[in-house]
Coordinates of C-alpha atoms in Angstrom, one line a residue:
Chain A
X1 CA -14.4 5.9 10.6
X2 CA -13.4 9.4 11.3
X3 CA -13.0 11.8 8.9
X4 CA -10.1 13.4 10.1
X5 CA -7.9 10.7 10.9
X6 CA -5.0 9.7 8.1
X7 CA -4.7 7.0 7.6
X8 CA -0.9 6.1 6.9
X9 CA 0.6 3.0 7.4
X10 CA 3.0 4.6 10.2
X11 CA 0.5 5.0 12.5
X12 CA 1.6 2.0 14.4
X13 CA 0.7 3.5 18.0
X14 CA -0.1 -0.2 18.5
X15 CA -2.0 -0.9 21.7
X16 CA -5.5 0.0 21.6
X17 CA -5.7 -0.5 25.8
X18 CA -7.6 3.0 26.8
X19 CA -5.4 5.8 28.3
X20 CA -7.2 5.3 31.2
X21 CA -6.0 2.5 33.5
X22 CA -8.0 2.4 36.5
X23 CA -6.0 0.8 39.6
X24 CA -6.4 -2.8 38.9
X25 CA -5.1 -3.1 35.2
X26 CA -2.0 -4.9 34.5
X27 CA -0.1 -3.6 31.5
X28 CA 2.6 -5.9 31.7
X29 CA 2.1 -9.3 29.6
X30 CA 3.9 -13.0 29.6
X31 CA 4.8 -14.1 26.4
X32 CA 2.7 -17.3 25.2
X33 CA 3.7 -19.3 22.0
X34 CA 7.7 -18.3 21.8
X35 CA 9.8 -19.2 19.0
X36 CA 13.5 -19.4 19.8
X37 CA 16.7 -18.2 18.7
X38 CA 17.3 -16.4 15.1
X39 CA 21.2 -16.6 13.3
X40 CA 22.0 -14.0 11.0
X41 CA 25.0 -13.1 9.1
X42 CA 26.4 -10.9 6.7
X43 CA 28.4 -12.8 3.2
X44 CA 29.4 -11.6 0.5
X45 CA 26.3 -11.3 -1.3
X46 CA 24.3 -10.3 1.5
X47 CA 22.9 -11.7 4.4
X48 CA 21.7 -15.0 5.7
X49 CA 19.7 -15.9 8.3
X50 CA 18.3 -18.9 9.9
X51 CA 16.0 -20.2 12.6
X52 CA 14.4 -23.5 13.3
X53 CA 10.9 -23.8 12.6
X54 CA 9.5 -24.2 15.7
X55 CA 6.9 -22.4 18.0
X56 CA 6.8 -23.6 22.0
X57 CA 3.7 -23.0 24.3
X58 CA 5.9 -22.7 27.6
X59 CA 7.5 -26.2 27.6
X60 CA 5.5 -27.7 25.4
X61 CA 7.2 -27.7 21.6
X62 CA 3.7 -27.0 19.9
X63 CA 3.6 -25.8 16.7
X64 CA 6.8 -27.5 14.6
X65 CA 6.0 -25.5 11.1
X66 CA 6.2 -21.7 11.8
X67 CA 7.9 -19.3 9.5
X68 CA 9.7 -17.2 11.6
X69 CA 11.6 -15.5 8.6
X70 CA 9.5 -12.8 6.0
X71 CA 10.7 -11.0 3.6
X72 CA 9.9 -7.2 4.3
X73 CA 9.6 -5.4 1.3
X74 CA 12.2 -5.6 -1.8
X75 CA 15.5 -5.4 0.3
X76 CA 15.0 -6.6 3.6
X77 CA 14.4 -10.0 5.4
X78 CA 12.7 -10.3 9.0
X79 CA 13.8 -12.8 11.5
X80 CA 11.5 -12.6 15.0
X81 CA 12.1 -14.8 18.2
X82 CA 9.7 -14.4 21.1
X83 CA 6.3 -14.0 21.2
X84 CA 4.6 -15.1 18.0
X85 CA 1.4 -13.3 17.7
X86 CA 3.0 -9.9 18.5
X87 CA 5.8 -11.3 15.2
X88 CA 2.8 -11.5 13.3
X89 CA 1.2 -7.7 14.2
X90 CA 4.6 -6.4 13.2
X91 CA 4.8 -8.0 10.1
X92 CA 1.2 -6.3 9.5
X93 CA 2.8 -3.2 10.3
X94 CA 5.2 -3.8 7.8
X95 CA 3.0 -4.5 5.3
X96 CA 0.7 -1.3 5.7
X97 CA 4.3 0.7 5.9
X98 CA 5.5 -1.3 2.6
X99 CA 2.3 -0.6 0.6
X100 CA 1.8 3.2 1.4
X101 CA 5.5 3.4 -0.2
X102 CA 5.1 1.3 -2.7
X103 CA 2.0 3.2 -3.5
X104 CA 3.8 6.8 -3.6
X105 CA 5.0 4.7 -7.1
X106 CA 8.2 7.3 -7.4
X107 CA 11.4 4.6 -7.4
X108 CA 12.1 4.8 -3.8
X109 CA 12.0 1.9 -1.8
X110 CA 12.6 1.5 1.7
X111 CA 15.8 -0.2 2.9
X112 CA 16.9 -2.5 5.7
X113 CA 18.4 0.5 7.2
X114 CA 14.7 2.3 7.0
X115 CA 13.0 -0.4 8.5
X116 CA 15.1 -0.6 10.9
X117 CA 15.0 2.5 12.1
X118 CA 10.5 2.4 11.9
X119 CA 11.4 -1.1 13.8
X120 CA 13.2 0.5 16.6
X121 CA 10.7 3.2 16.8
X122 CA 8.2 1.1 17.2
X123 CA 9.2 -1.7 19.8
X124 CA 11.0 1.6 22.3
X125 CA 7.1 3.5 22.4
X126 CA 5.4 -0.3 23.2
X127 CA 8.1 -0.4 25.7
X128 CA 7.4 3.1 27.2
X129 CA 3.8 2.6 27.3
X130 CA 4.9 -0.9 29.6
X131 CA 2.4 -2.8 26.4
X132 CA 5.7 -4.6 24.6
X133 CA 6.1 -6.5 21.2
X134 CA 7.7 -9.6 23.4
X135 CA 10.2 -10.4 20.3
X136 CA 13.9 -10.0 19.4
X137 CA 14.2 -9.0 15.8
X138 CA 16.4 -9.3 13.1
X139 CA 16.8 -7.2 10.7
X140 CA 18.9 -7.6 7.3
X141 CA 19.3 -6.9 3.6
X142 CA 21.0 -5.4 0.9
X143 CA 20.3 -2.0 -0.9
X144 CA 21.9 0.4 -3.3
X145 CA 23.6 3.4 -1.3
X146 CA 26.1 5.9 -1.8
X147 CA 28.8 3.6 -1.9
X148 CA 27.0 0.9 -4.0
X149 CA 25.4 -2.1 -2.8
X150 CA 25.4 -2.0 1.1
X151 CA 24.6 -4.4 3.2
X152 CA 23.2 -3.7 6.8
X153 CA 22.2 -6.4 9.3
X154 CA 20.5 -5.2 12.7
X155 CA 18.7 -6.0 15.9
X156 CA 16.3 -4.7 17.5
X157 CA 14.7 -6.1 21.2
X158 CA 11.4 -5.9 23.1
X159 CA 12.8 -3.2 25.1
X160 CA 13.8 -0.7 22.4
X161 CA 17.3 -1.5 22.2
X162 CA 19.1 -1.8 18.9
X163 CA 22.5 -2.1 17.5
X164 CA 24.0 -2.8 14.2
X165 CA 26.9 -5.9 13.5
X166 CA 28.0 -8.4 11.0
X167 CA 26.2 -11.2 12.9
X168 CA 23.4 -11.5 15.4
X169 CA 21.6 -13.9 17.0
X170 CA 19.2 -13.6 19.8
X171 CA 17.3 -16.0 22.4
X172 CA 19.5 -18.9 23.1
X173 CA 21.7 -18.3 20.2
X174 CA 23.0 -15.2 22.4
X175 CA 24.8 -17.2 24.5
X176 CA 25.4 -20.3 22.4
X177 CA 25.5 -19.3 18.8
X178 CA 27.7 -15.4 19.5
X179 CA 30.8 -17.4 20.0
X180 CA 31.1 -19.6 17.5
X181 CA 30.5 -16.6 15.4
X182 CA 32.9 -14.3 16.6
X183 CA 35.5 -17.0 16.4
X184 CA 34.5 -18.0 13.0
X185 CA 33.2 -15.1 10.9
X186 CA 35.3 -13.4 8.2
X187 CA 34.8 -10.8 5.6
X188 CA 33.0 -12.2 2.2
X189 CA 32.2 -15.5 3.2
X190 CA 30.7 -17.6 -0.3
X191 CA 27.3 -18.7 0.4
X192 CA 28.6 -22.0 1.0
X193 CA 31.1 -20.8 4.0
X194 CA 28.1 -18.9 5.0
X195 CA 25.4 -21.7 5.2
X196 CA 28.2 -24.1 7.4
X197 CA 28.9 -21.7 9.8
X198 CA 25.3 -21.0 10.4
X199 CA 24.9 -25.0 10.7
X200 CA 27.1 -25.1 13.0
X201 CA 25.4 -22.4 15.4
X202 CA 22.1 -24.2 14.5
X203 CA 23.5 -28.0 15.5
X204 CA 24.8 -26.6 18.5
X205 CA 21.5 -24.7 19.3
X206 CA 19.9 -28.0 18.5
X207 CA 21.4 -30.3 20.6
X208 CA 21.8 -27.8 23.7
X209 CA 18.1 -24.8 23.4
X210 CA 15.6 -27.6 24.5
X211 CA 12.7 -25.3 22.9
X212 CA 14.6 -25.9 19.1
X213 CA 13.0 -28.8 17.0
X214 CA 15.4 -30.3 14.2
X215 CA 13.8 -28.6 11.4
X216 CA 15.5 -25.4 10.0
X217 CA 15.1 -22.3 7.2
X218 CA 17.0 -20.5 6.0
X219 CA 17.0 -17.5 4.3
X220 CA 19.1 -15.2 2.1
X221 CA 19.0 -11.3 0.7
X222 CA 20.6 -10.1 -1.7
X223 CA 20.4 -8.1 -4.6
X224 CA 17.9 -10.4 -6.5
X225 CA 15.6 -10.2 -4.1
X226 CA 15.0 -12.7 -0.9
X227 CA 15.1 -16.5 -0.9
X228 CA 13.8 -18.2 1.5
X229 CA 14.8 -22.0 1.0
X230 CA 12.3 -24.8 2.5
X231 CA 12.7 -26.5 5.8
X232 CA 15.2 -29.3 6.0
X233 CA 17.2 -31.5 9.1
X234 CA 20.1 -31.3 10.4
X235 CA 21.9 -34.9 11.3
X236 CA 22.5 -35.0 15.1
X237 CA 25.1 -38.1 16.5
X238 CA 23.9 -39.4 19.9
X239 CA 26.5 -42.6 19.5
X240 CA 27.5 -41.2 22.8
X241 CA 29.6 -43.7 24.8
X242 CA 27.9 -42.1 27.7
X243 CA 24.5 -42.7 26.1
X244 CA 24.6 -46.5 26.2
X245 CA 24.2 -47.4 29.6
X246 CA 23.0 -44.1 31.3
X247 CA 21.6 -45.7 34.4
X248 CA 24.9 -47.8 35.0
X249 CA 26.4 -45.6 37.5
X250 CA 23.7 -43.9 39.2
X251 CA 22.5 -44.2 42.5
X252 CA 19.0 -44.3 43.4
X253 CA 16.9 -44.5 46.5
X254 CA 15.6 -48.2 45.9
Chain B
X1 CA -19.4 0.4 11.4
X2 CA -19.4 2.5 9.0
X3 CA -21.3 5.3 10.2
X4 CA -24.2 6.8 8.0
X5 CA -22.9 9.6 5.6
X6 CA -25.5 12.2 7.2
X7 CA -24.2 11.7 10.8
X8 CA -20.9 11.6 9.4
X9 CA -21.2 15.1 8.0
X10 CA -22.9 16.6 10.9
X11 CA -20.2 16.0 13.4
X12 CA -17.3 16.3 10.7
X13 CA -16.2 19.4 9.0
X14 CA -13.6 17.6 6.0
X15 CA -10.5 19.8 6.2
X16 CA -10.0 20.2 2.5
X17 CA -14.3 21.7 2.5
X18 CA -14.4 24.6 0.7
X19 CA -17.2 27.0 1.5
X20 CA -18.3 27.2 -2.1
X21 CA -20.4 30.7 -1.8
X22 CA -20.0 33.4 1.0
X23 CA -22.4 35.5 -0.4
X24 CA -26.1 34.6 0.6
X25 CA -29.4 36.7 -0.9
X26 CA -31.4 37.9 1.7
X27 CA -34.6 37.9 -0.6
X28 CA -35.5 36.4 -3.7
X29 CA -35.0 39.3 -6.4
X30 CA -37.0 38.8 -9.1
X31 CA -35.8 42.5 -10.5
X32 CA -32.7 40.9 -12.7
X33 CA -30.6 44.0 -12.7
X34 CA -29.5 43.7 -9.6
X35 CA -25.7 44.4 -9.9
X36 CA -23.8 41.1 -9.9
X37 CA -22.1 40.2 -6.5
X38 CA -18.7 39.8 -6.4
X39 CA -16.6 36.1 -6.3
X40 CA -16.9 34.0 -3.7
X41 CA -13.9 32.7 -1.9
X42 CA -12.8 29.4 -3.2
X43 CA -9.8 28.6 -1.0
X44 CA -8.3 25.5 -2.6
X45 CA -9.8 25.5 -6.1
X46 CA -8.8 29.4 -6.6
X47 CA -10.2 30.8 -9.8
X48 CA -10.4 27.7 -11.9
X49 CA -13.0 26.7 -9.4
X50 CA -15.0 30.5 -9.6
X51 CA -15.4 30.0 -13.5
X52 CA -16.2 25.7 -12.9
X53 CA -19.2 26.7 -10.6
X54 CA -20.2 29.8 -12.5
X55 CA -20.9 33.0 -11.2
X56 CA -23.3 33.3 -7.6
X57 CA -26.2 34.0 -9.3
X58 CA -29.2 33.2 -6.7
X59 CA -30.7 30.6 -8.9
X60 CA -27.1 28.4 -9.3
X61 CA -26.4 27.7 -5.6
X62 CA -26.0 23.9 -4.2
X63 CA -28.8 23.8 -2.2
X64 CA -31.4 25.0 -5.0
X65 CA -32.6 22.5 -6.8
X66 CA -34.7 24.1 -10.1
X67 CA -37.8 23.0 -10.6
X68 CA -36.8 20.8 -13.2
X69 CA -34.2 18.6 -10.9
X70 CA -31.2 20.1 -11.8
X71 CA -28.1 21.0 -9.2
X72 CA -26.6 23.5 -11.4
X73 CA -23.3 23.0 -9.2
X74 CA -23.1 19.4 -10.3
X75 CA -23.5 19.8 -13.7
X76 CA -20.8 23.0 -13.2
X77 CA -18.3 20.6 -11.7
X78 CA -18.8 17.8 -14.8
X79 CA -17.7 20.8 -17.3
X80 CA -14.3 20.4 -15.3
X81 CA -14.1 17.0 -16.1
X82 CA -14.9 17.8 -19.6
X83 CA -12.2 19.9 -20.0
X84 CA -9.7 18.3 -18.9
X85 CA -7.1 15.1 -20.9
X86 CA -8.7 12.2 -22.1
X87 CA -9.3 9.3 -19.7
X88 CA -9.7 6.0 -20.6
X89 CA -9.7 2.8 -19.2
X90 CA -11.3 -1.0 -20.5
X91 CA -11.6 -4.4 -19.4
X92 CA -9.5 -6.9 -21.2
X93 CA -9.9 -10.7 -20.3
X94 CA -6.7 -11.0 -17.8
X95 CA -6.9 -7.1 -16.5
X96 CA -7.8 -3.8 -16.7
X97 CA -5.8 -1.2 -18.4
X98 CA -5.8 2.4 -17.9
X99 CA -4.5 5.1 -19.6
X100 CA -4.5 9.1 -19.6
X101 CA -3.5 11.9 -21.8
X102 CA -1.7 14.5 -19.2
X103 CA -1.8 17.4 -20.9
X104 CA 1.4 19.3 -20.8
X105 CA 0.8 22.9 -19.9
X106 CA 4.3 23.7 -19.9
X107 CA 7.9 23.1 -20.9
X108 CA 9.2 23.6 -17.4
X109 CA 7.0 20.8 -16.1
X110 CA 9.1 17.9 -15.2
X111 CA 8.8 14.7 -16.8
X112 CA 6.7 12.4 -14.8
X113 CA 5.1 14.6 -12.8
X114 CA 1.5 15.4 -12.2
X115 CA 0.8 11.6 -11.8
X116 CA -3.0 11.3 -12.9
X117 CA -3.2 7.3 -12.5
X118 CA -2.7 6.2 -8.6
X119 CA -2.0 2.9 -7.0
X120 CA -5.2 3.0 -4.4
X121 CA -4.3 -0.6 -3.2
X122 CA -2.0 -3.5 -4.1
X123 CA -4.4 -4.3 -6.7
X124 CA -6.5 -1.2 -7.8
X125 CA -5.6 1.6 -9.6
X126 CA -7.4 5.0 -10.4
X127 CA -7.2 7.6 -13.3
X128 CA -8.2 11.4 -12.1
X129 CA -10.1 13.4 -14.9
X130 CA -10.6 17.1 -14.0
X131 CA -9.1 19.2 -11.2
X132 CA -6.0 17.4 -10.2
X133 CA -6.0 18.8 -6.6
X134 CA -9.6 17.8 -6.1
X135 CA -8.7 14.1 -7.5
X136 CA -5.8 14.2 -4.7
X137 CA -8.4 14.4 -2.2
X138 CA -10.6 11.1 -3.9
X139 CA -6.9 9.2 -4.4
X140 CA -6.3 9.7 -1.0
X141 CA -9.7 8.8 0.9
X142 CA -9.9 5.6 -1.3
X143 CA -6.2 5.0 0.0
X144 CA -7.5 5.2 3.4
X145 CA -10.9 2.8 2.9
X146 CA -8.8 0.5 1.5
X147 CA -6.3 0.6 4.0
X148 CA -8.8 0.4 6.8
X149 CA -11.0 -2.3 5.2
X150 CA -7.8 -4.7 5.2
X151 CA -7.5 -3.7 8.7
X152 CA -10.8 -4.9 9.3
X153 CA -11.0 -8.1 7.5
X154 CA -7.7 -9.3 6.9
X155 CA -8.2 -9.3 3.1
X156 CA -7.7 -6.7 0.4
X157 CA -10.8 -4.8 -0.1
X158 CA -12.9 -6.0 -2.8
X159 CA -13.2 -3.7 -5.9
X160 CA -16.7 -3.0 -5.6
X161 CA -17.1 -1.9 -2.0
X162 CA -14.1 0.4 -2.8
X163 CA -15.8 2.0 -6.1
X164 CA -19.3 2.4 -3.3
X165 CA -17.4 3.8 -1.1
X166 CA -15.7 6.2 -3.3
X167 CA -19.4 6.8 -5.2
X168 CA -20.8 7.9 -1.7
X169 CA -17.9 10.1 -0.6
X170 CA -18.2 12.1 -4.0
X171 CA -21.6 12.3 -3.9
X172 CA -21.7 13.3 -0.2
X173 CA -20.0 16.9 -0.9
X174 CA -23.6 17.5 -3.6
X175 CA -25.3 17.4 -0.5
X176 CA -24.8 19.8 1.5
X177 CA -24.6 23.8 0.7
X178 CA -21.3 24.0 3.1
X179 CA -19.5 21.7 0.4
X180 CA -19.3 22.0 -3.2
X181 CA -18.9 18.7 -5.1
X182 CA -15.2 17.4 -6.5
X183 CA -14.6 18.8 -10.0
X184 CA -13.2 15.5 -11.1
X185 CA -14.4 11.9 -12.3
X186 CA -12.6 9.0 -11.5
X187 CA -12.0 5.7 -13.4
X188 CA -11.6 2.9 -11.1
X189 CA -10.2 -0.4 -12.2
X190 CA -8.9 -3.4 -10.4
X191 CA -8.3 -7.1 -10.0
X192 CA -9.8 -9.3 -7.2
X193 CA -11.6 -12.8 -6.3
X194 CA -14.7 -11.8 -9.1
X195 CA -11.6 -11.1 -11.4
X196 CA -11.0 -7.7 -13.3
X197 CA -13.5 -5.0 -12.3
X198 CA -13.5 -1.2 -14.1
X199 CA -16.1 1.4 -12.2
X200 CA -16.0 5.0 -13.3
X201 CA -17.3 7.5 -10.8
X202 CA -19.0 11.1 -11.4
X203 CA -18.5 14.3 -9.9
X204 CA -22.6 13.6 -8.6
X205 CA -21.6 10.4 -7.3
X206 CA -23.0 8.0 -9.8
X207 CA -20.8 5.1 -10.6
X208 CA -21.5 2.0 -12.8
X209 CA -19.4 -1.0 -13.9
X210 CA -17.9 -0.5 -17.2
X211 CA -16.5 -2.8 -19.9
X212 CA -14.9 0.6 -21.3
X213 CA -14.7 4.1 -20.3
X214 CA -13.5 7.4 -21.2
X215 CA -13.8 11.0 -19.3
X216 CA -12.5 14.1 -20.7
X217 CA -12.1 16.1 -23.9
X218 CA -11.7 13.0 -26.3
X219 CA -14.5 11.4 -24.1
X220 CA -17.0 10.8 -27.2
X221 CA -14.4 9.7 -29.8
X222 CA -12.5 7.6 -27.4
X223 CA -16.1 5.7 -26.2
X224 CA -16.7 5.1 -30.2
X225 CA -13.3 3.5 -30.6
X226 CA -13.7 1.3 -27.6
X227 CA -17.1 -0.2 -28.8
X228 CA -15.2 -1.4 -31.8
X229 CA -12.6 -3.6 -29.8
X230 CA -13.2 -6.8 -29.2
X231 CA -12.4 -6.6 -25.4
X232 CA -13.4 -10.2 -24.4
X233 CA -10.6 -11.4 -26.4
X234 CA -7.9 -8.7 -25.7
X235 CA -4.9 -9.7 -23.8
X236 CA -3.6 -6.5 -21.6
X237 CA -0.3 -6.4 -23.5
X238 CA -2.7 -5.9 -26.6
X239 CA -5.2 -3.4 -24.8
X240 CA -2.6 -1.5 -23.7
X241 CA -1.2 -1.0 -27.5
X242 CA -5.0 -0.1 -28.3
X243 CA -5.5 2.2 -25.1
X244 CA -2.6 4.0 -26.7
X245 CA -3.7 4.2 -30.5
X246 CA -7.1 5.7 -28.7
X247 CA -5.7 8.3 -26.4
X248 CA -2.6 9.3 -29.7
X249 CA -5.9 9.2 -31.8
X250 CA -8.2 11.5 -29.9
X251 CA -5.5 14.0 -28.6
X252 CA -6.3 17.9 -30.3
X253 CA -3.1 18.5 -31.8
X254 CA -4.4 21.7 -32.4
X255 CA -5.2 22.8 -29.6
X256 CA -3.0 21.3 -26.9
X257 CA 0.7 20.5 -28.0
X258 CA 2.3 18.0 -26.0
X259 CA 1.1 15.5 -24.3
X260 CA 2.4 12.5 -22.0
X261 CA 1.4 9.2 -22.0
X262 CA 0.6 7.6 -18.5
X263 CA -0.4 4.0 -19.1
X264 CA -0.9 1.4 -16.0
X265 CA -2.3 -2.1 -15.4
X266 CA -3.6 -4.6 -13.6
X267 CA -3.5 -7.8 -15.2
X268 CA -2.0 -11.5 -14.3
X269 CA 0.8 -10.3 -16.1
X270 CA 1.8 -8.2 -13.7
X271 CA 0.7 -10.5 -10.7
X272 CA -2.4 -8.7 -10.3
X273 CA -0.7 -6.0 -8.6
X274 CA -1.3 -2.6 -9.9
X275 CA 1.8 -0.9 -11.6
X276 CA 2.9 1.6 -14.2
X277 CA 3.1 -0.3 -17.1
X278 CA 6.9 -1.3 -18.3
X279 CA 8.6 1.2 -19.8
X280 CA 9.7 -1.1 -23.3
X281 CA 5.9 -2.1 -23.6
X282 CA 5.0 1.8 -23.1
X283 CA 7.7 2.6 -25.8
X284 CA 6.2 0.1 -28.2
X285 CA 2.8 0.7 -27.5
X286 CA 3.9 4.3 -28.3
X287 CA 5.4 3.4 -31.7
X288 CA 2.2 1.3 -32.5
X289 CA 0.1 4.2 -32.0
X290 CA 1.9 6.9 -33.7
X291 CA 2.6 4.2 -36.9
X292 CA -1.6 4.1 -36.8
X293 CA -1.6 7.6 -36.8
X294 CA 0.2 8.0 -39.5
X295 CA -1.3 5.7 -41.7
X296 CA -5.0 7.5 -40.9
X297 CA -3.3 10.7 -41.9
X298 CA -2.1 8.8 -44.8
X299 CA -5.3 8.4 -46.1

């Protein structure tokens, strides 16, 4: 262990490939066991966010009981789609970043907004050094600010980029989720508003993402402190009257 | 992995290392009124560290040992130790408590500042006796071993390695006449898989387990008060009000005036994560202590 090296829990440079890449070295990787979309808004306690709890190998729906939500030190909650192993490097990141602070002992804490910002940091140099994190994360949570308790929810992507809004969702949940959201979300939504709406997206993601299982979390920051409830089901209807006899007006070949 | 100290030194010059003497004789004197050389340059210890490690005289430098096995800079650097506020740490049955008497030098000194008792991982703690810069240096390598050990094996580093690997890197700078050694001791206590652990480390690198220990002024007073608690049966919440009646008890109130309290724990109270201990339990362990006071000087 070298003696001159600090050792501080920033020092995420990541990738410990060798600055030398000879001529037949690929630095660009395929993302293996994905988890899909993440929903995230902000209520008026906070934020809450929800994923299923599912982890696909390609096609296959592999692993069906994978937390893809953390809580990230005292005021922020972590939502990853993507790759999962690289999810799980960041959250170790996290952690070393979380415990040097929380080691300096001297009432700070760092906020959404910080880890944010170390979050952003982080996935743009993987990106520039062609060695991403393969995720899309979410970022939320509440802290004390100058105008009192402020919530911030954010995302941040494999590439670097990052933005800030009162509701996110990534993967799928870009496309299918964004919508319903826009059309839906107000200002100081109750809990109860809050965890509806986000059913909604999640039924919707459900019946149309074919890498989402029916088993959800979710998750919610507020002052208190994160909660993150255990997985539950949604109920689906496939009463369909287009269901019953599916084969009675094809054609086929014999 | 780890690489052995000796190579480690060889290649590495620490940036904190402090040439300890500048001035070298080029022949044994044995005439003793030579006039007396002047200071040597002691970068970051400045002239706390000139008087700690006593004046060049041929016979006193690192590399000499006397014929009788002593390393007269060793022994130099544990009179800073002894000089210094009262350490003291025990081993209750649910945790280790530590606690310090941080000498106030002065009224413009902040409150809270000067923090002698560091978080060194989630779980372990550690109490500086001595020079505070020099206990810096030891707060922050055991920060980085611990750090780097999780790294390395996914789990948090056991309390034991940490106080070994502490015990070598403070012994490492008696070794070599390009170092001098730390002018601090260090009480090491935390909470893992074997349960609560308390290690004190020297300035010449020894370090045993401890049920109690005590560094500083108040060392010898503070050890006989420990022996008479019954620490097997102690709860934290009550070591800590004991910690406190020892460190209000030995305190000179002579010779230094004001003192602050700096109390911490590991225990399963607090999650067996190390932290400053409450602020209400620190107030009433406060009360208790001065009340016991009084009544002793009732007597």
């Amino acid at each position: 262990m070298a003696w001159q090296q600090p050792m501080d829990g920033s020092h995420a440079s990541g990738s410990k490939v060798a600055a030398a890449d000879g001529p037949g070295t690929q630095r660009t990787q395929y993302p293996y066991v994905t988890g899909t979309s993440v929903i995230a808004l902000k209520y008026k306690d906070g934020v809450i966010m929800a994923c299923d709890t599912g982890a696909s190998y390609g096609s296959t729906l592999r692993y069906k009981s994978v937390e893809r939500i953390k809580a990230v030190g005292k005021h922020s909650l972590i939502g990853a789609s993507g790759e999962f192993s690289d999810f799980q490097e960041i959250l170790r990141y996290l952690d070393e970043l979380t415990l040097s602070d929380h080691m300096w002992d001297d009432g700070n804490s760092l906020g959404p907004k910080e880890v944010h910002s170390y979050l952003t940091r982080v996935m743009y140099n993987r990106r520039n050094k062609f060695d991403p994190l393969w995720n899309s994360l979410v970022l939320g949570g509440v802290k004390k600010g100058p105008k009192g308790e402020e919530k911030y929810l954010g995302m941040v992507n494999m590439i670097g980029t990052h933005f800030e809004e009162n509701h996110i969702a990534t993967g799928f949940g870009n496309h299918l989720a964004i919508p319903i959201l826009r059309a839906e979300w107000c200002e100081d939504m109750t809990f109860e508003e809050a965890v509806k709406l986000v059913e909604k997206c999640l039924l919707v993601l459900l019946y149309r993402d074919r890498s989402s299982i029916n088993k959800f979390q979710i998750a919610k920051i507020t002052t208190e402190g994160a909660t993150i409830y255990p997985p539950y089901s949604l109920k689906t209807h496939w009463g369909f009257a287009a269901f019953e006899n599916p084969s009675k007006g094809a054609v086929g070949s014999w | 992995m780890v690489l052995s100290i000796r190579s480690r030194a060889r290649f590495y010059l620490p940036p904190y290392c402090v040439p300890a003497l500048i001035f070298f004789p080029k022949t044994h004197s044995i005439s003793r009124n030579k006039p007396k050389p002047p200071a040597p340059h002691c970068h970051a210890a400045g002239d706390a560290a000139a008087t700690v490690l006593g004046p060049p005289v041929s016979e006193k430098y690192l590399y000499k040992q006397l014929k009788d096995g002593r390393v007269f800079q060793v022994e130099y650097a544990g009179k800073a130790v002894d000089n210094s506020g009262t350490v003291v740490g025990i081993k209750c049955k649910d945790g280790i408590v530590l606690g310090v008497e941080k000498l106030v030098t002065s009224k413009m000194i902040l409150k809270g500042s000067n923090r002698r008792v560091h978080s060194v991982h989630r779980n372990t703690g550690l109490a500086v006796a001595g020079l505070a810069a020099d206990g810096r240096q030891i707060v922050a390598r055991a920060k980085s071993e611990a750090a780097n050990y999780e790294k390395v094996y996914g789990e948090p580093m056991p309390v034991k390695e940490l106080a070994d690997r502490v015990a070598s890197y403070v012994h490492l700078c008696t070794l070599y006449w390009w170092l001098r050694p730390f002018g601090c001791g260090v009480i090491l206590g935390g909470y893992d898989r074997d349960g609560p652990q308390l290690y004190m480390i020297e300035p010449s690198g020894l370090s045993y387990k401890y049920f109690g220990a005590a560094l500083g002024k108040g060392r010898q007073a503070a050890k006989t008060e420990i022996e008479k608690l019954k620490l097997s049966e102690l709860t934290c919440r009550e070591g800590i009000v004991e910690v406190a009646k020892i460190i209000y008890g030995v305190h000179d109130e002579a010779k230094d005036k004001a003192f602050e309290l700096e109390l911490s724990w590991v225990c399963d109270e607090s999650n067996r994560q190390h932290e400053k201990v409450p602020d209400d339990l620190v107030e009433q362990a406060k009360a208790a202590a001065q009340a016991a006071l009084e009544e002793m000087d009732a007597d």
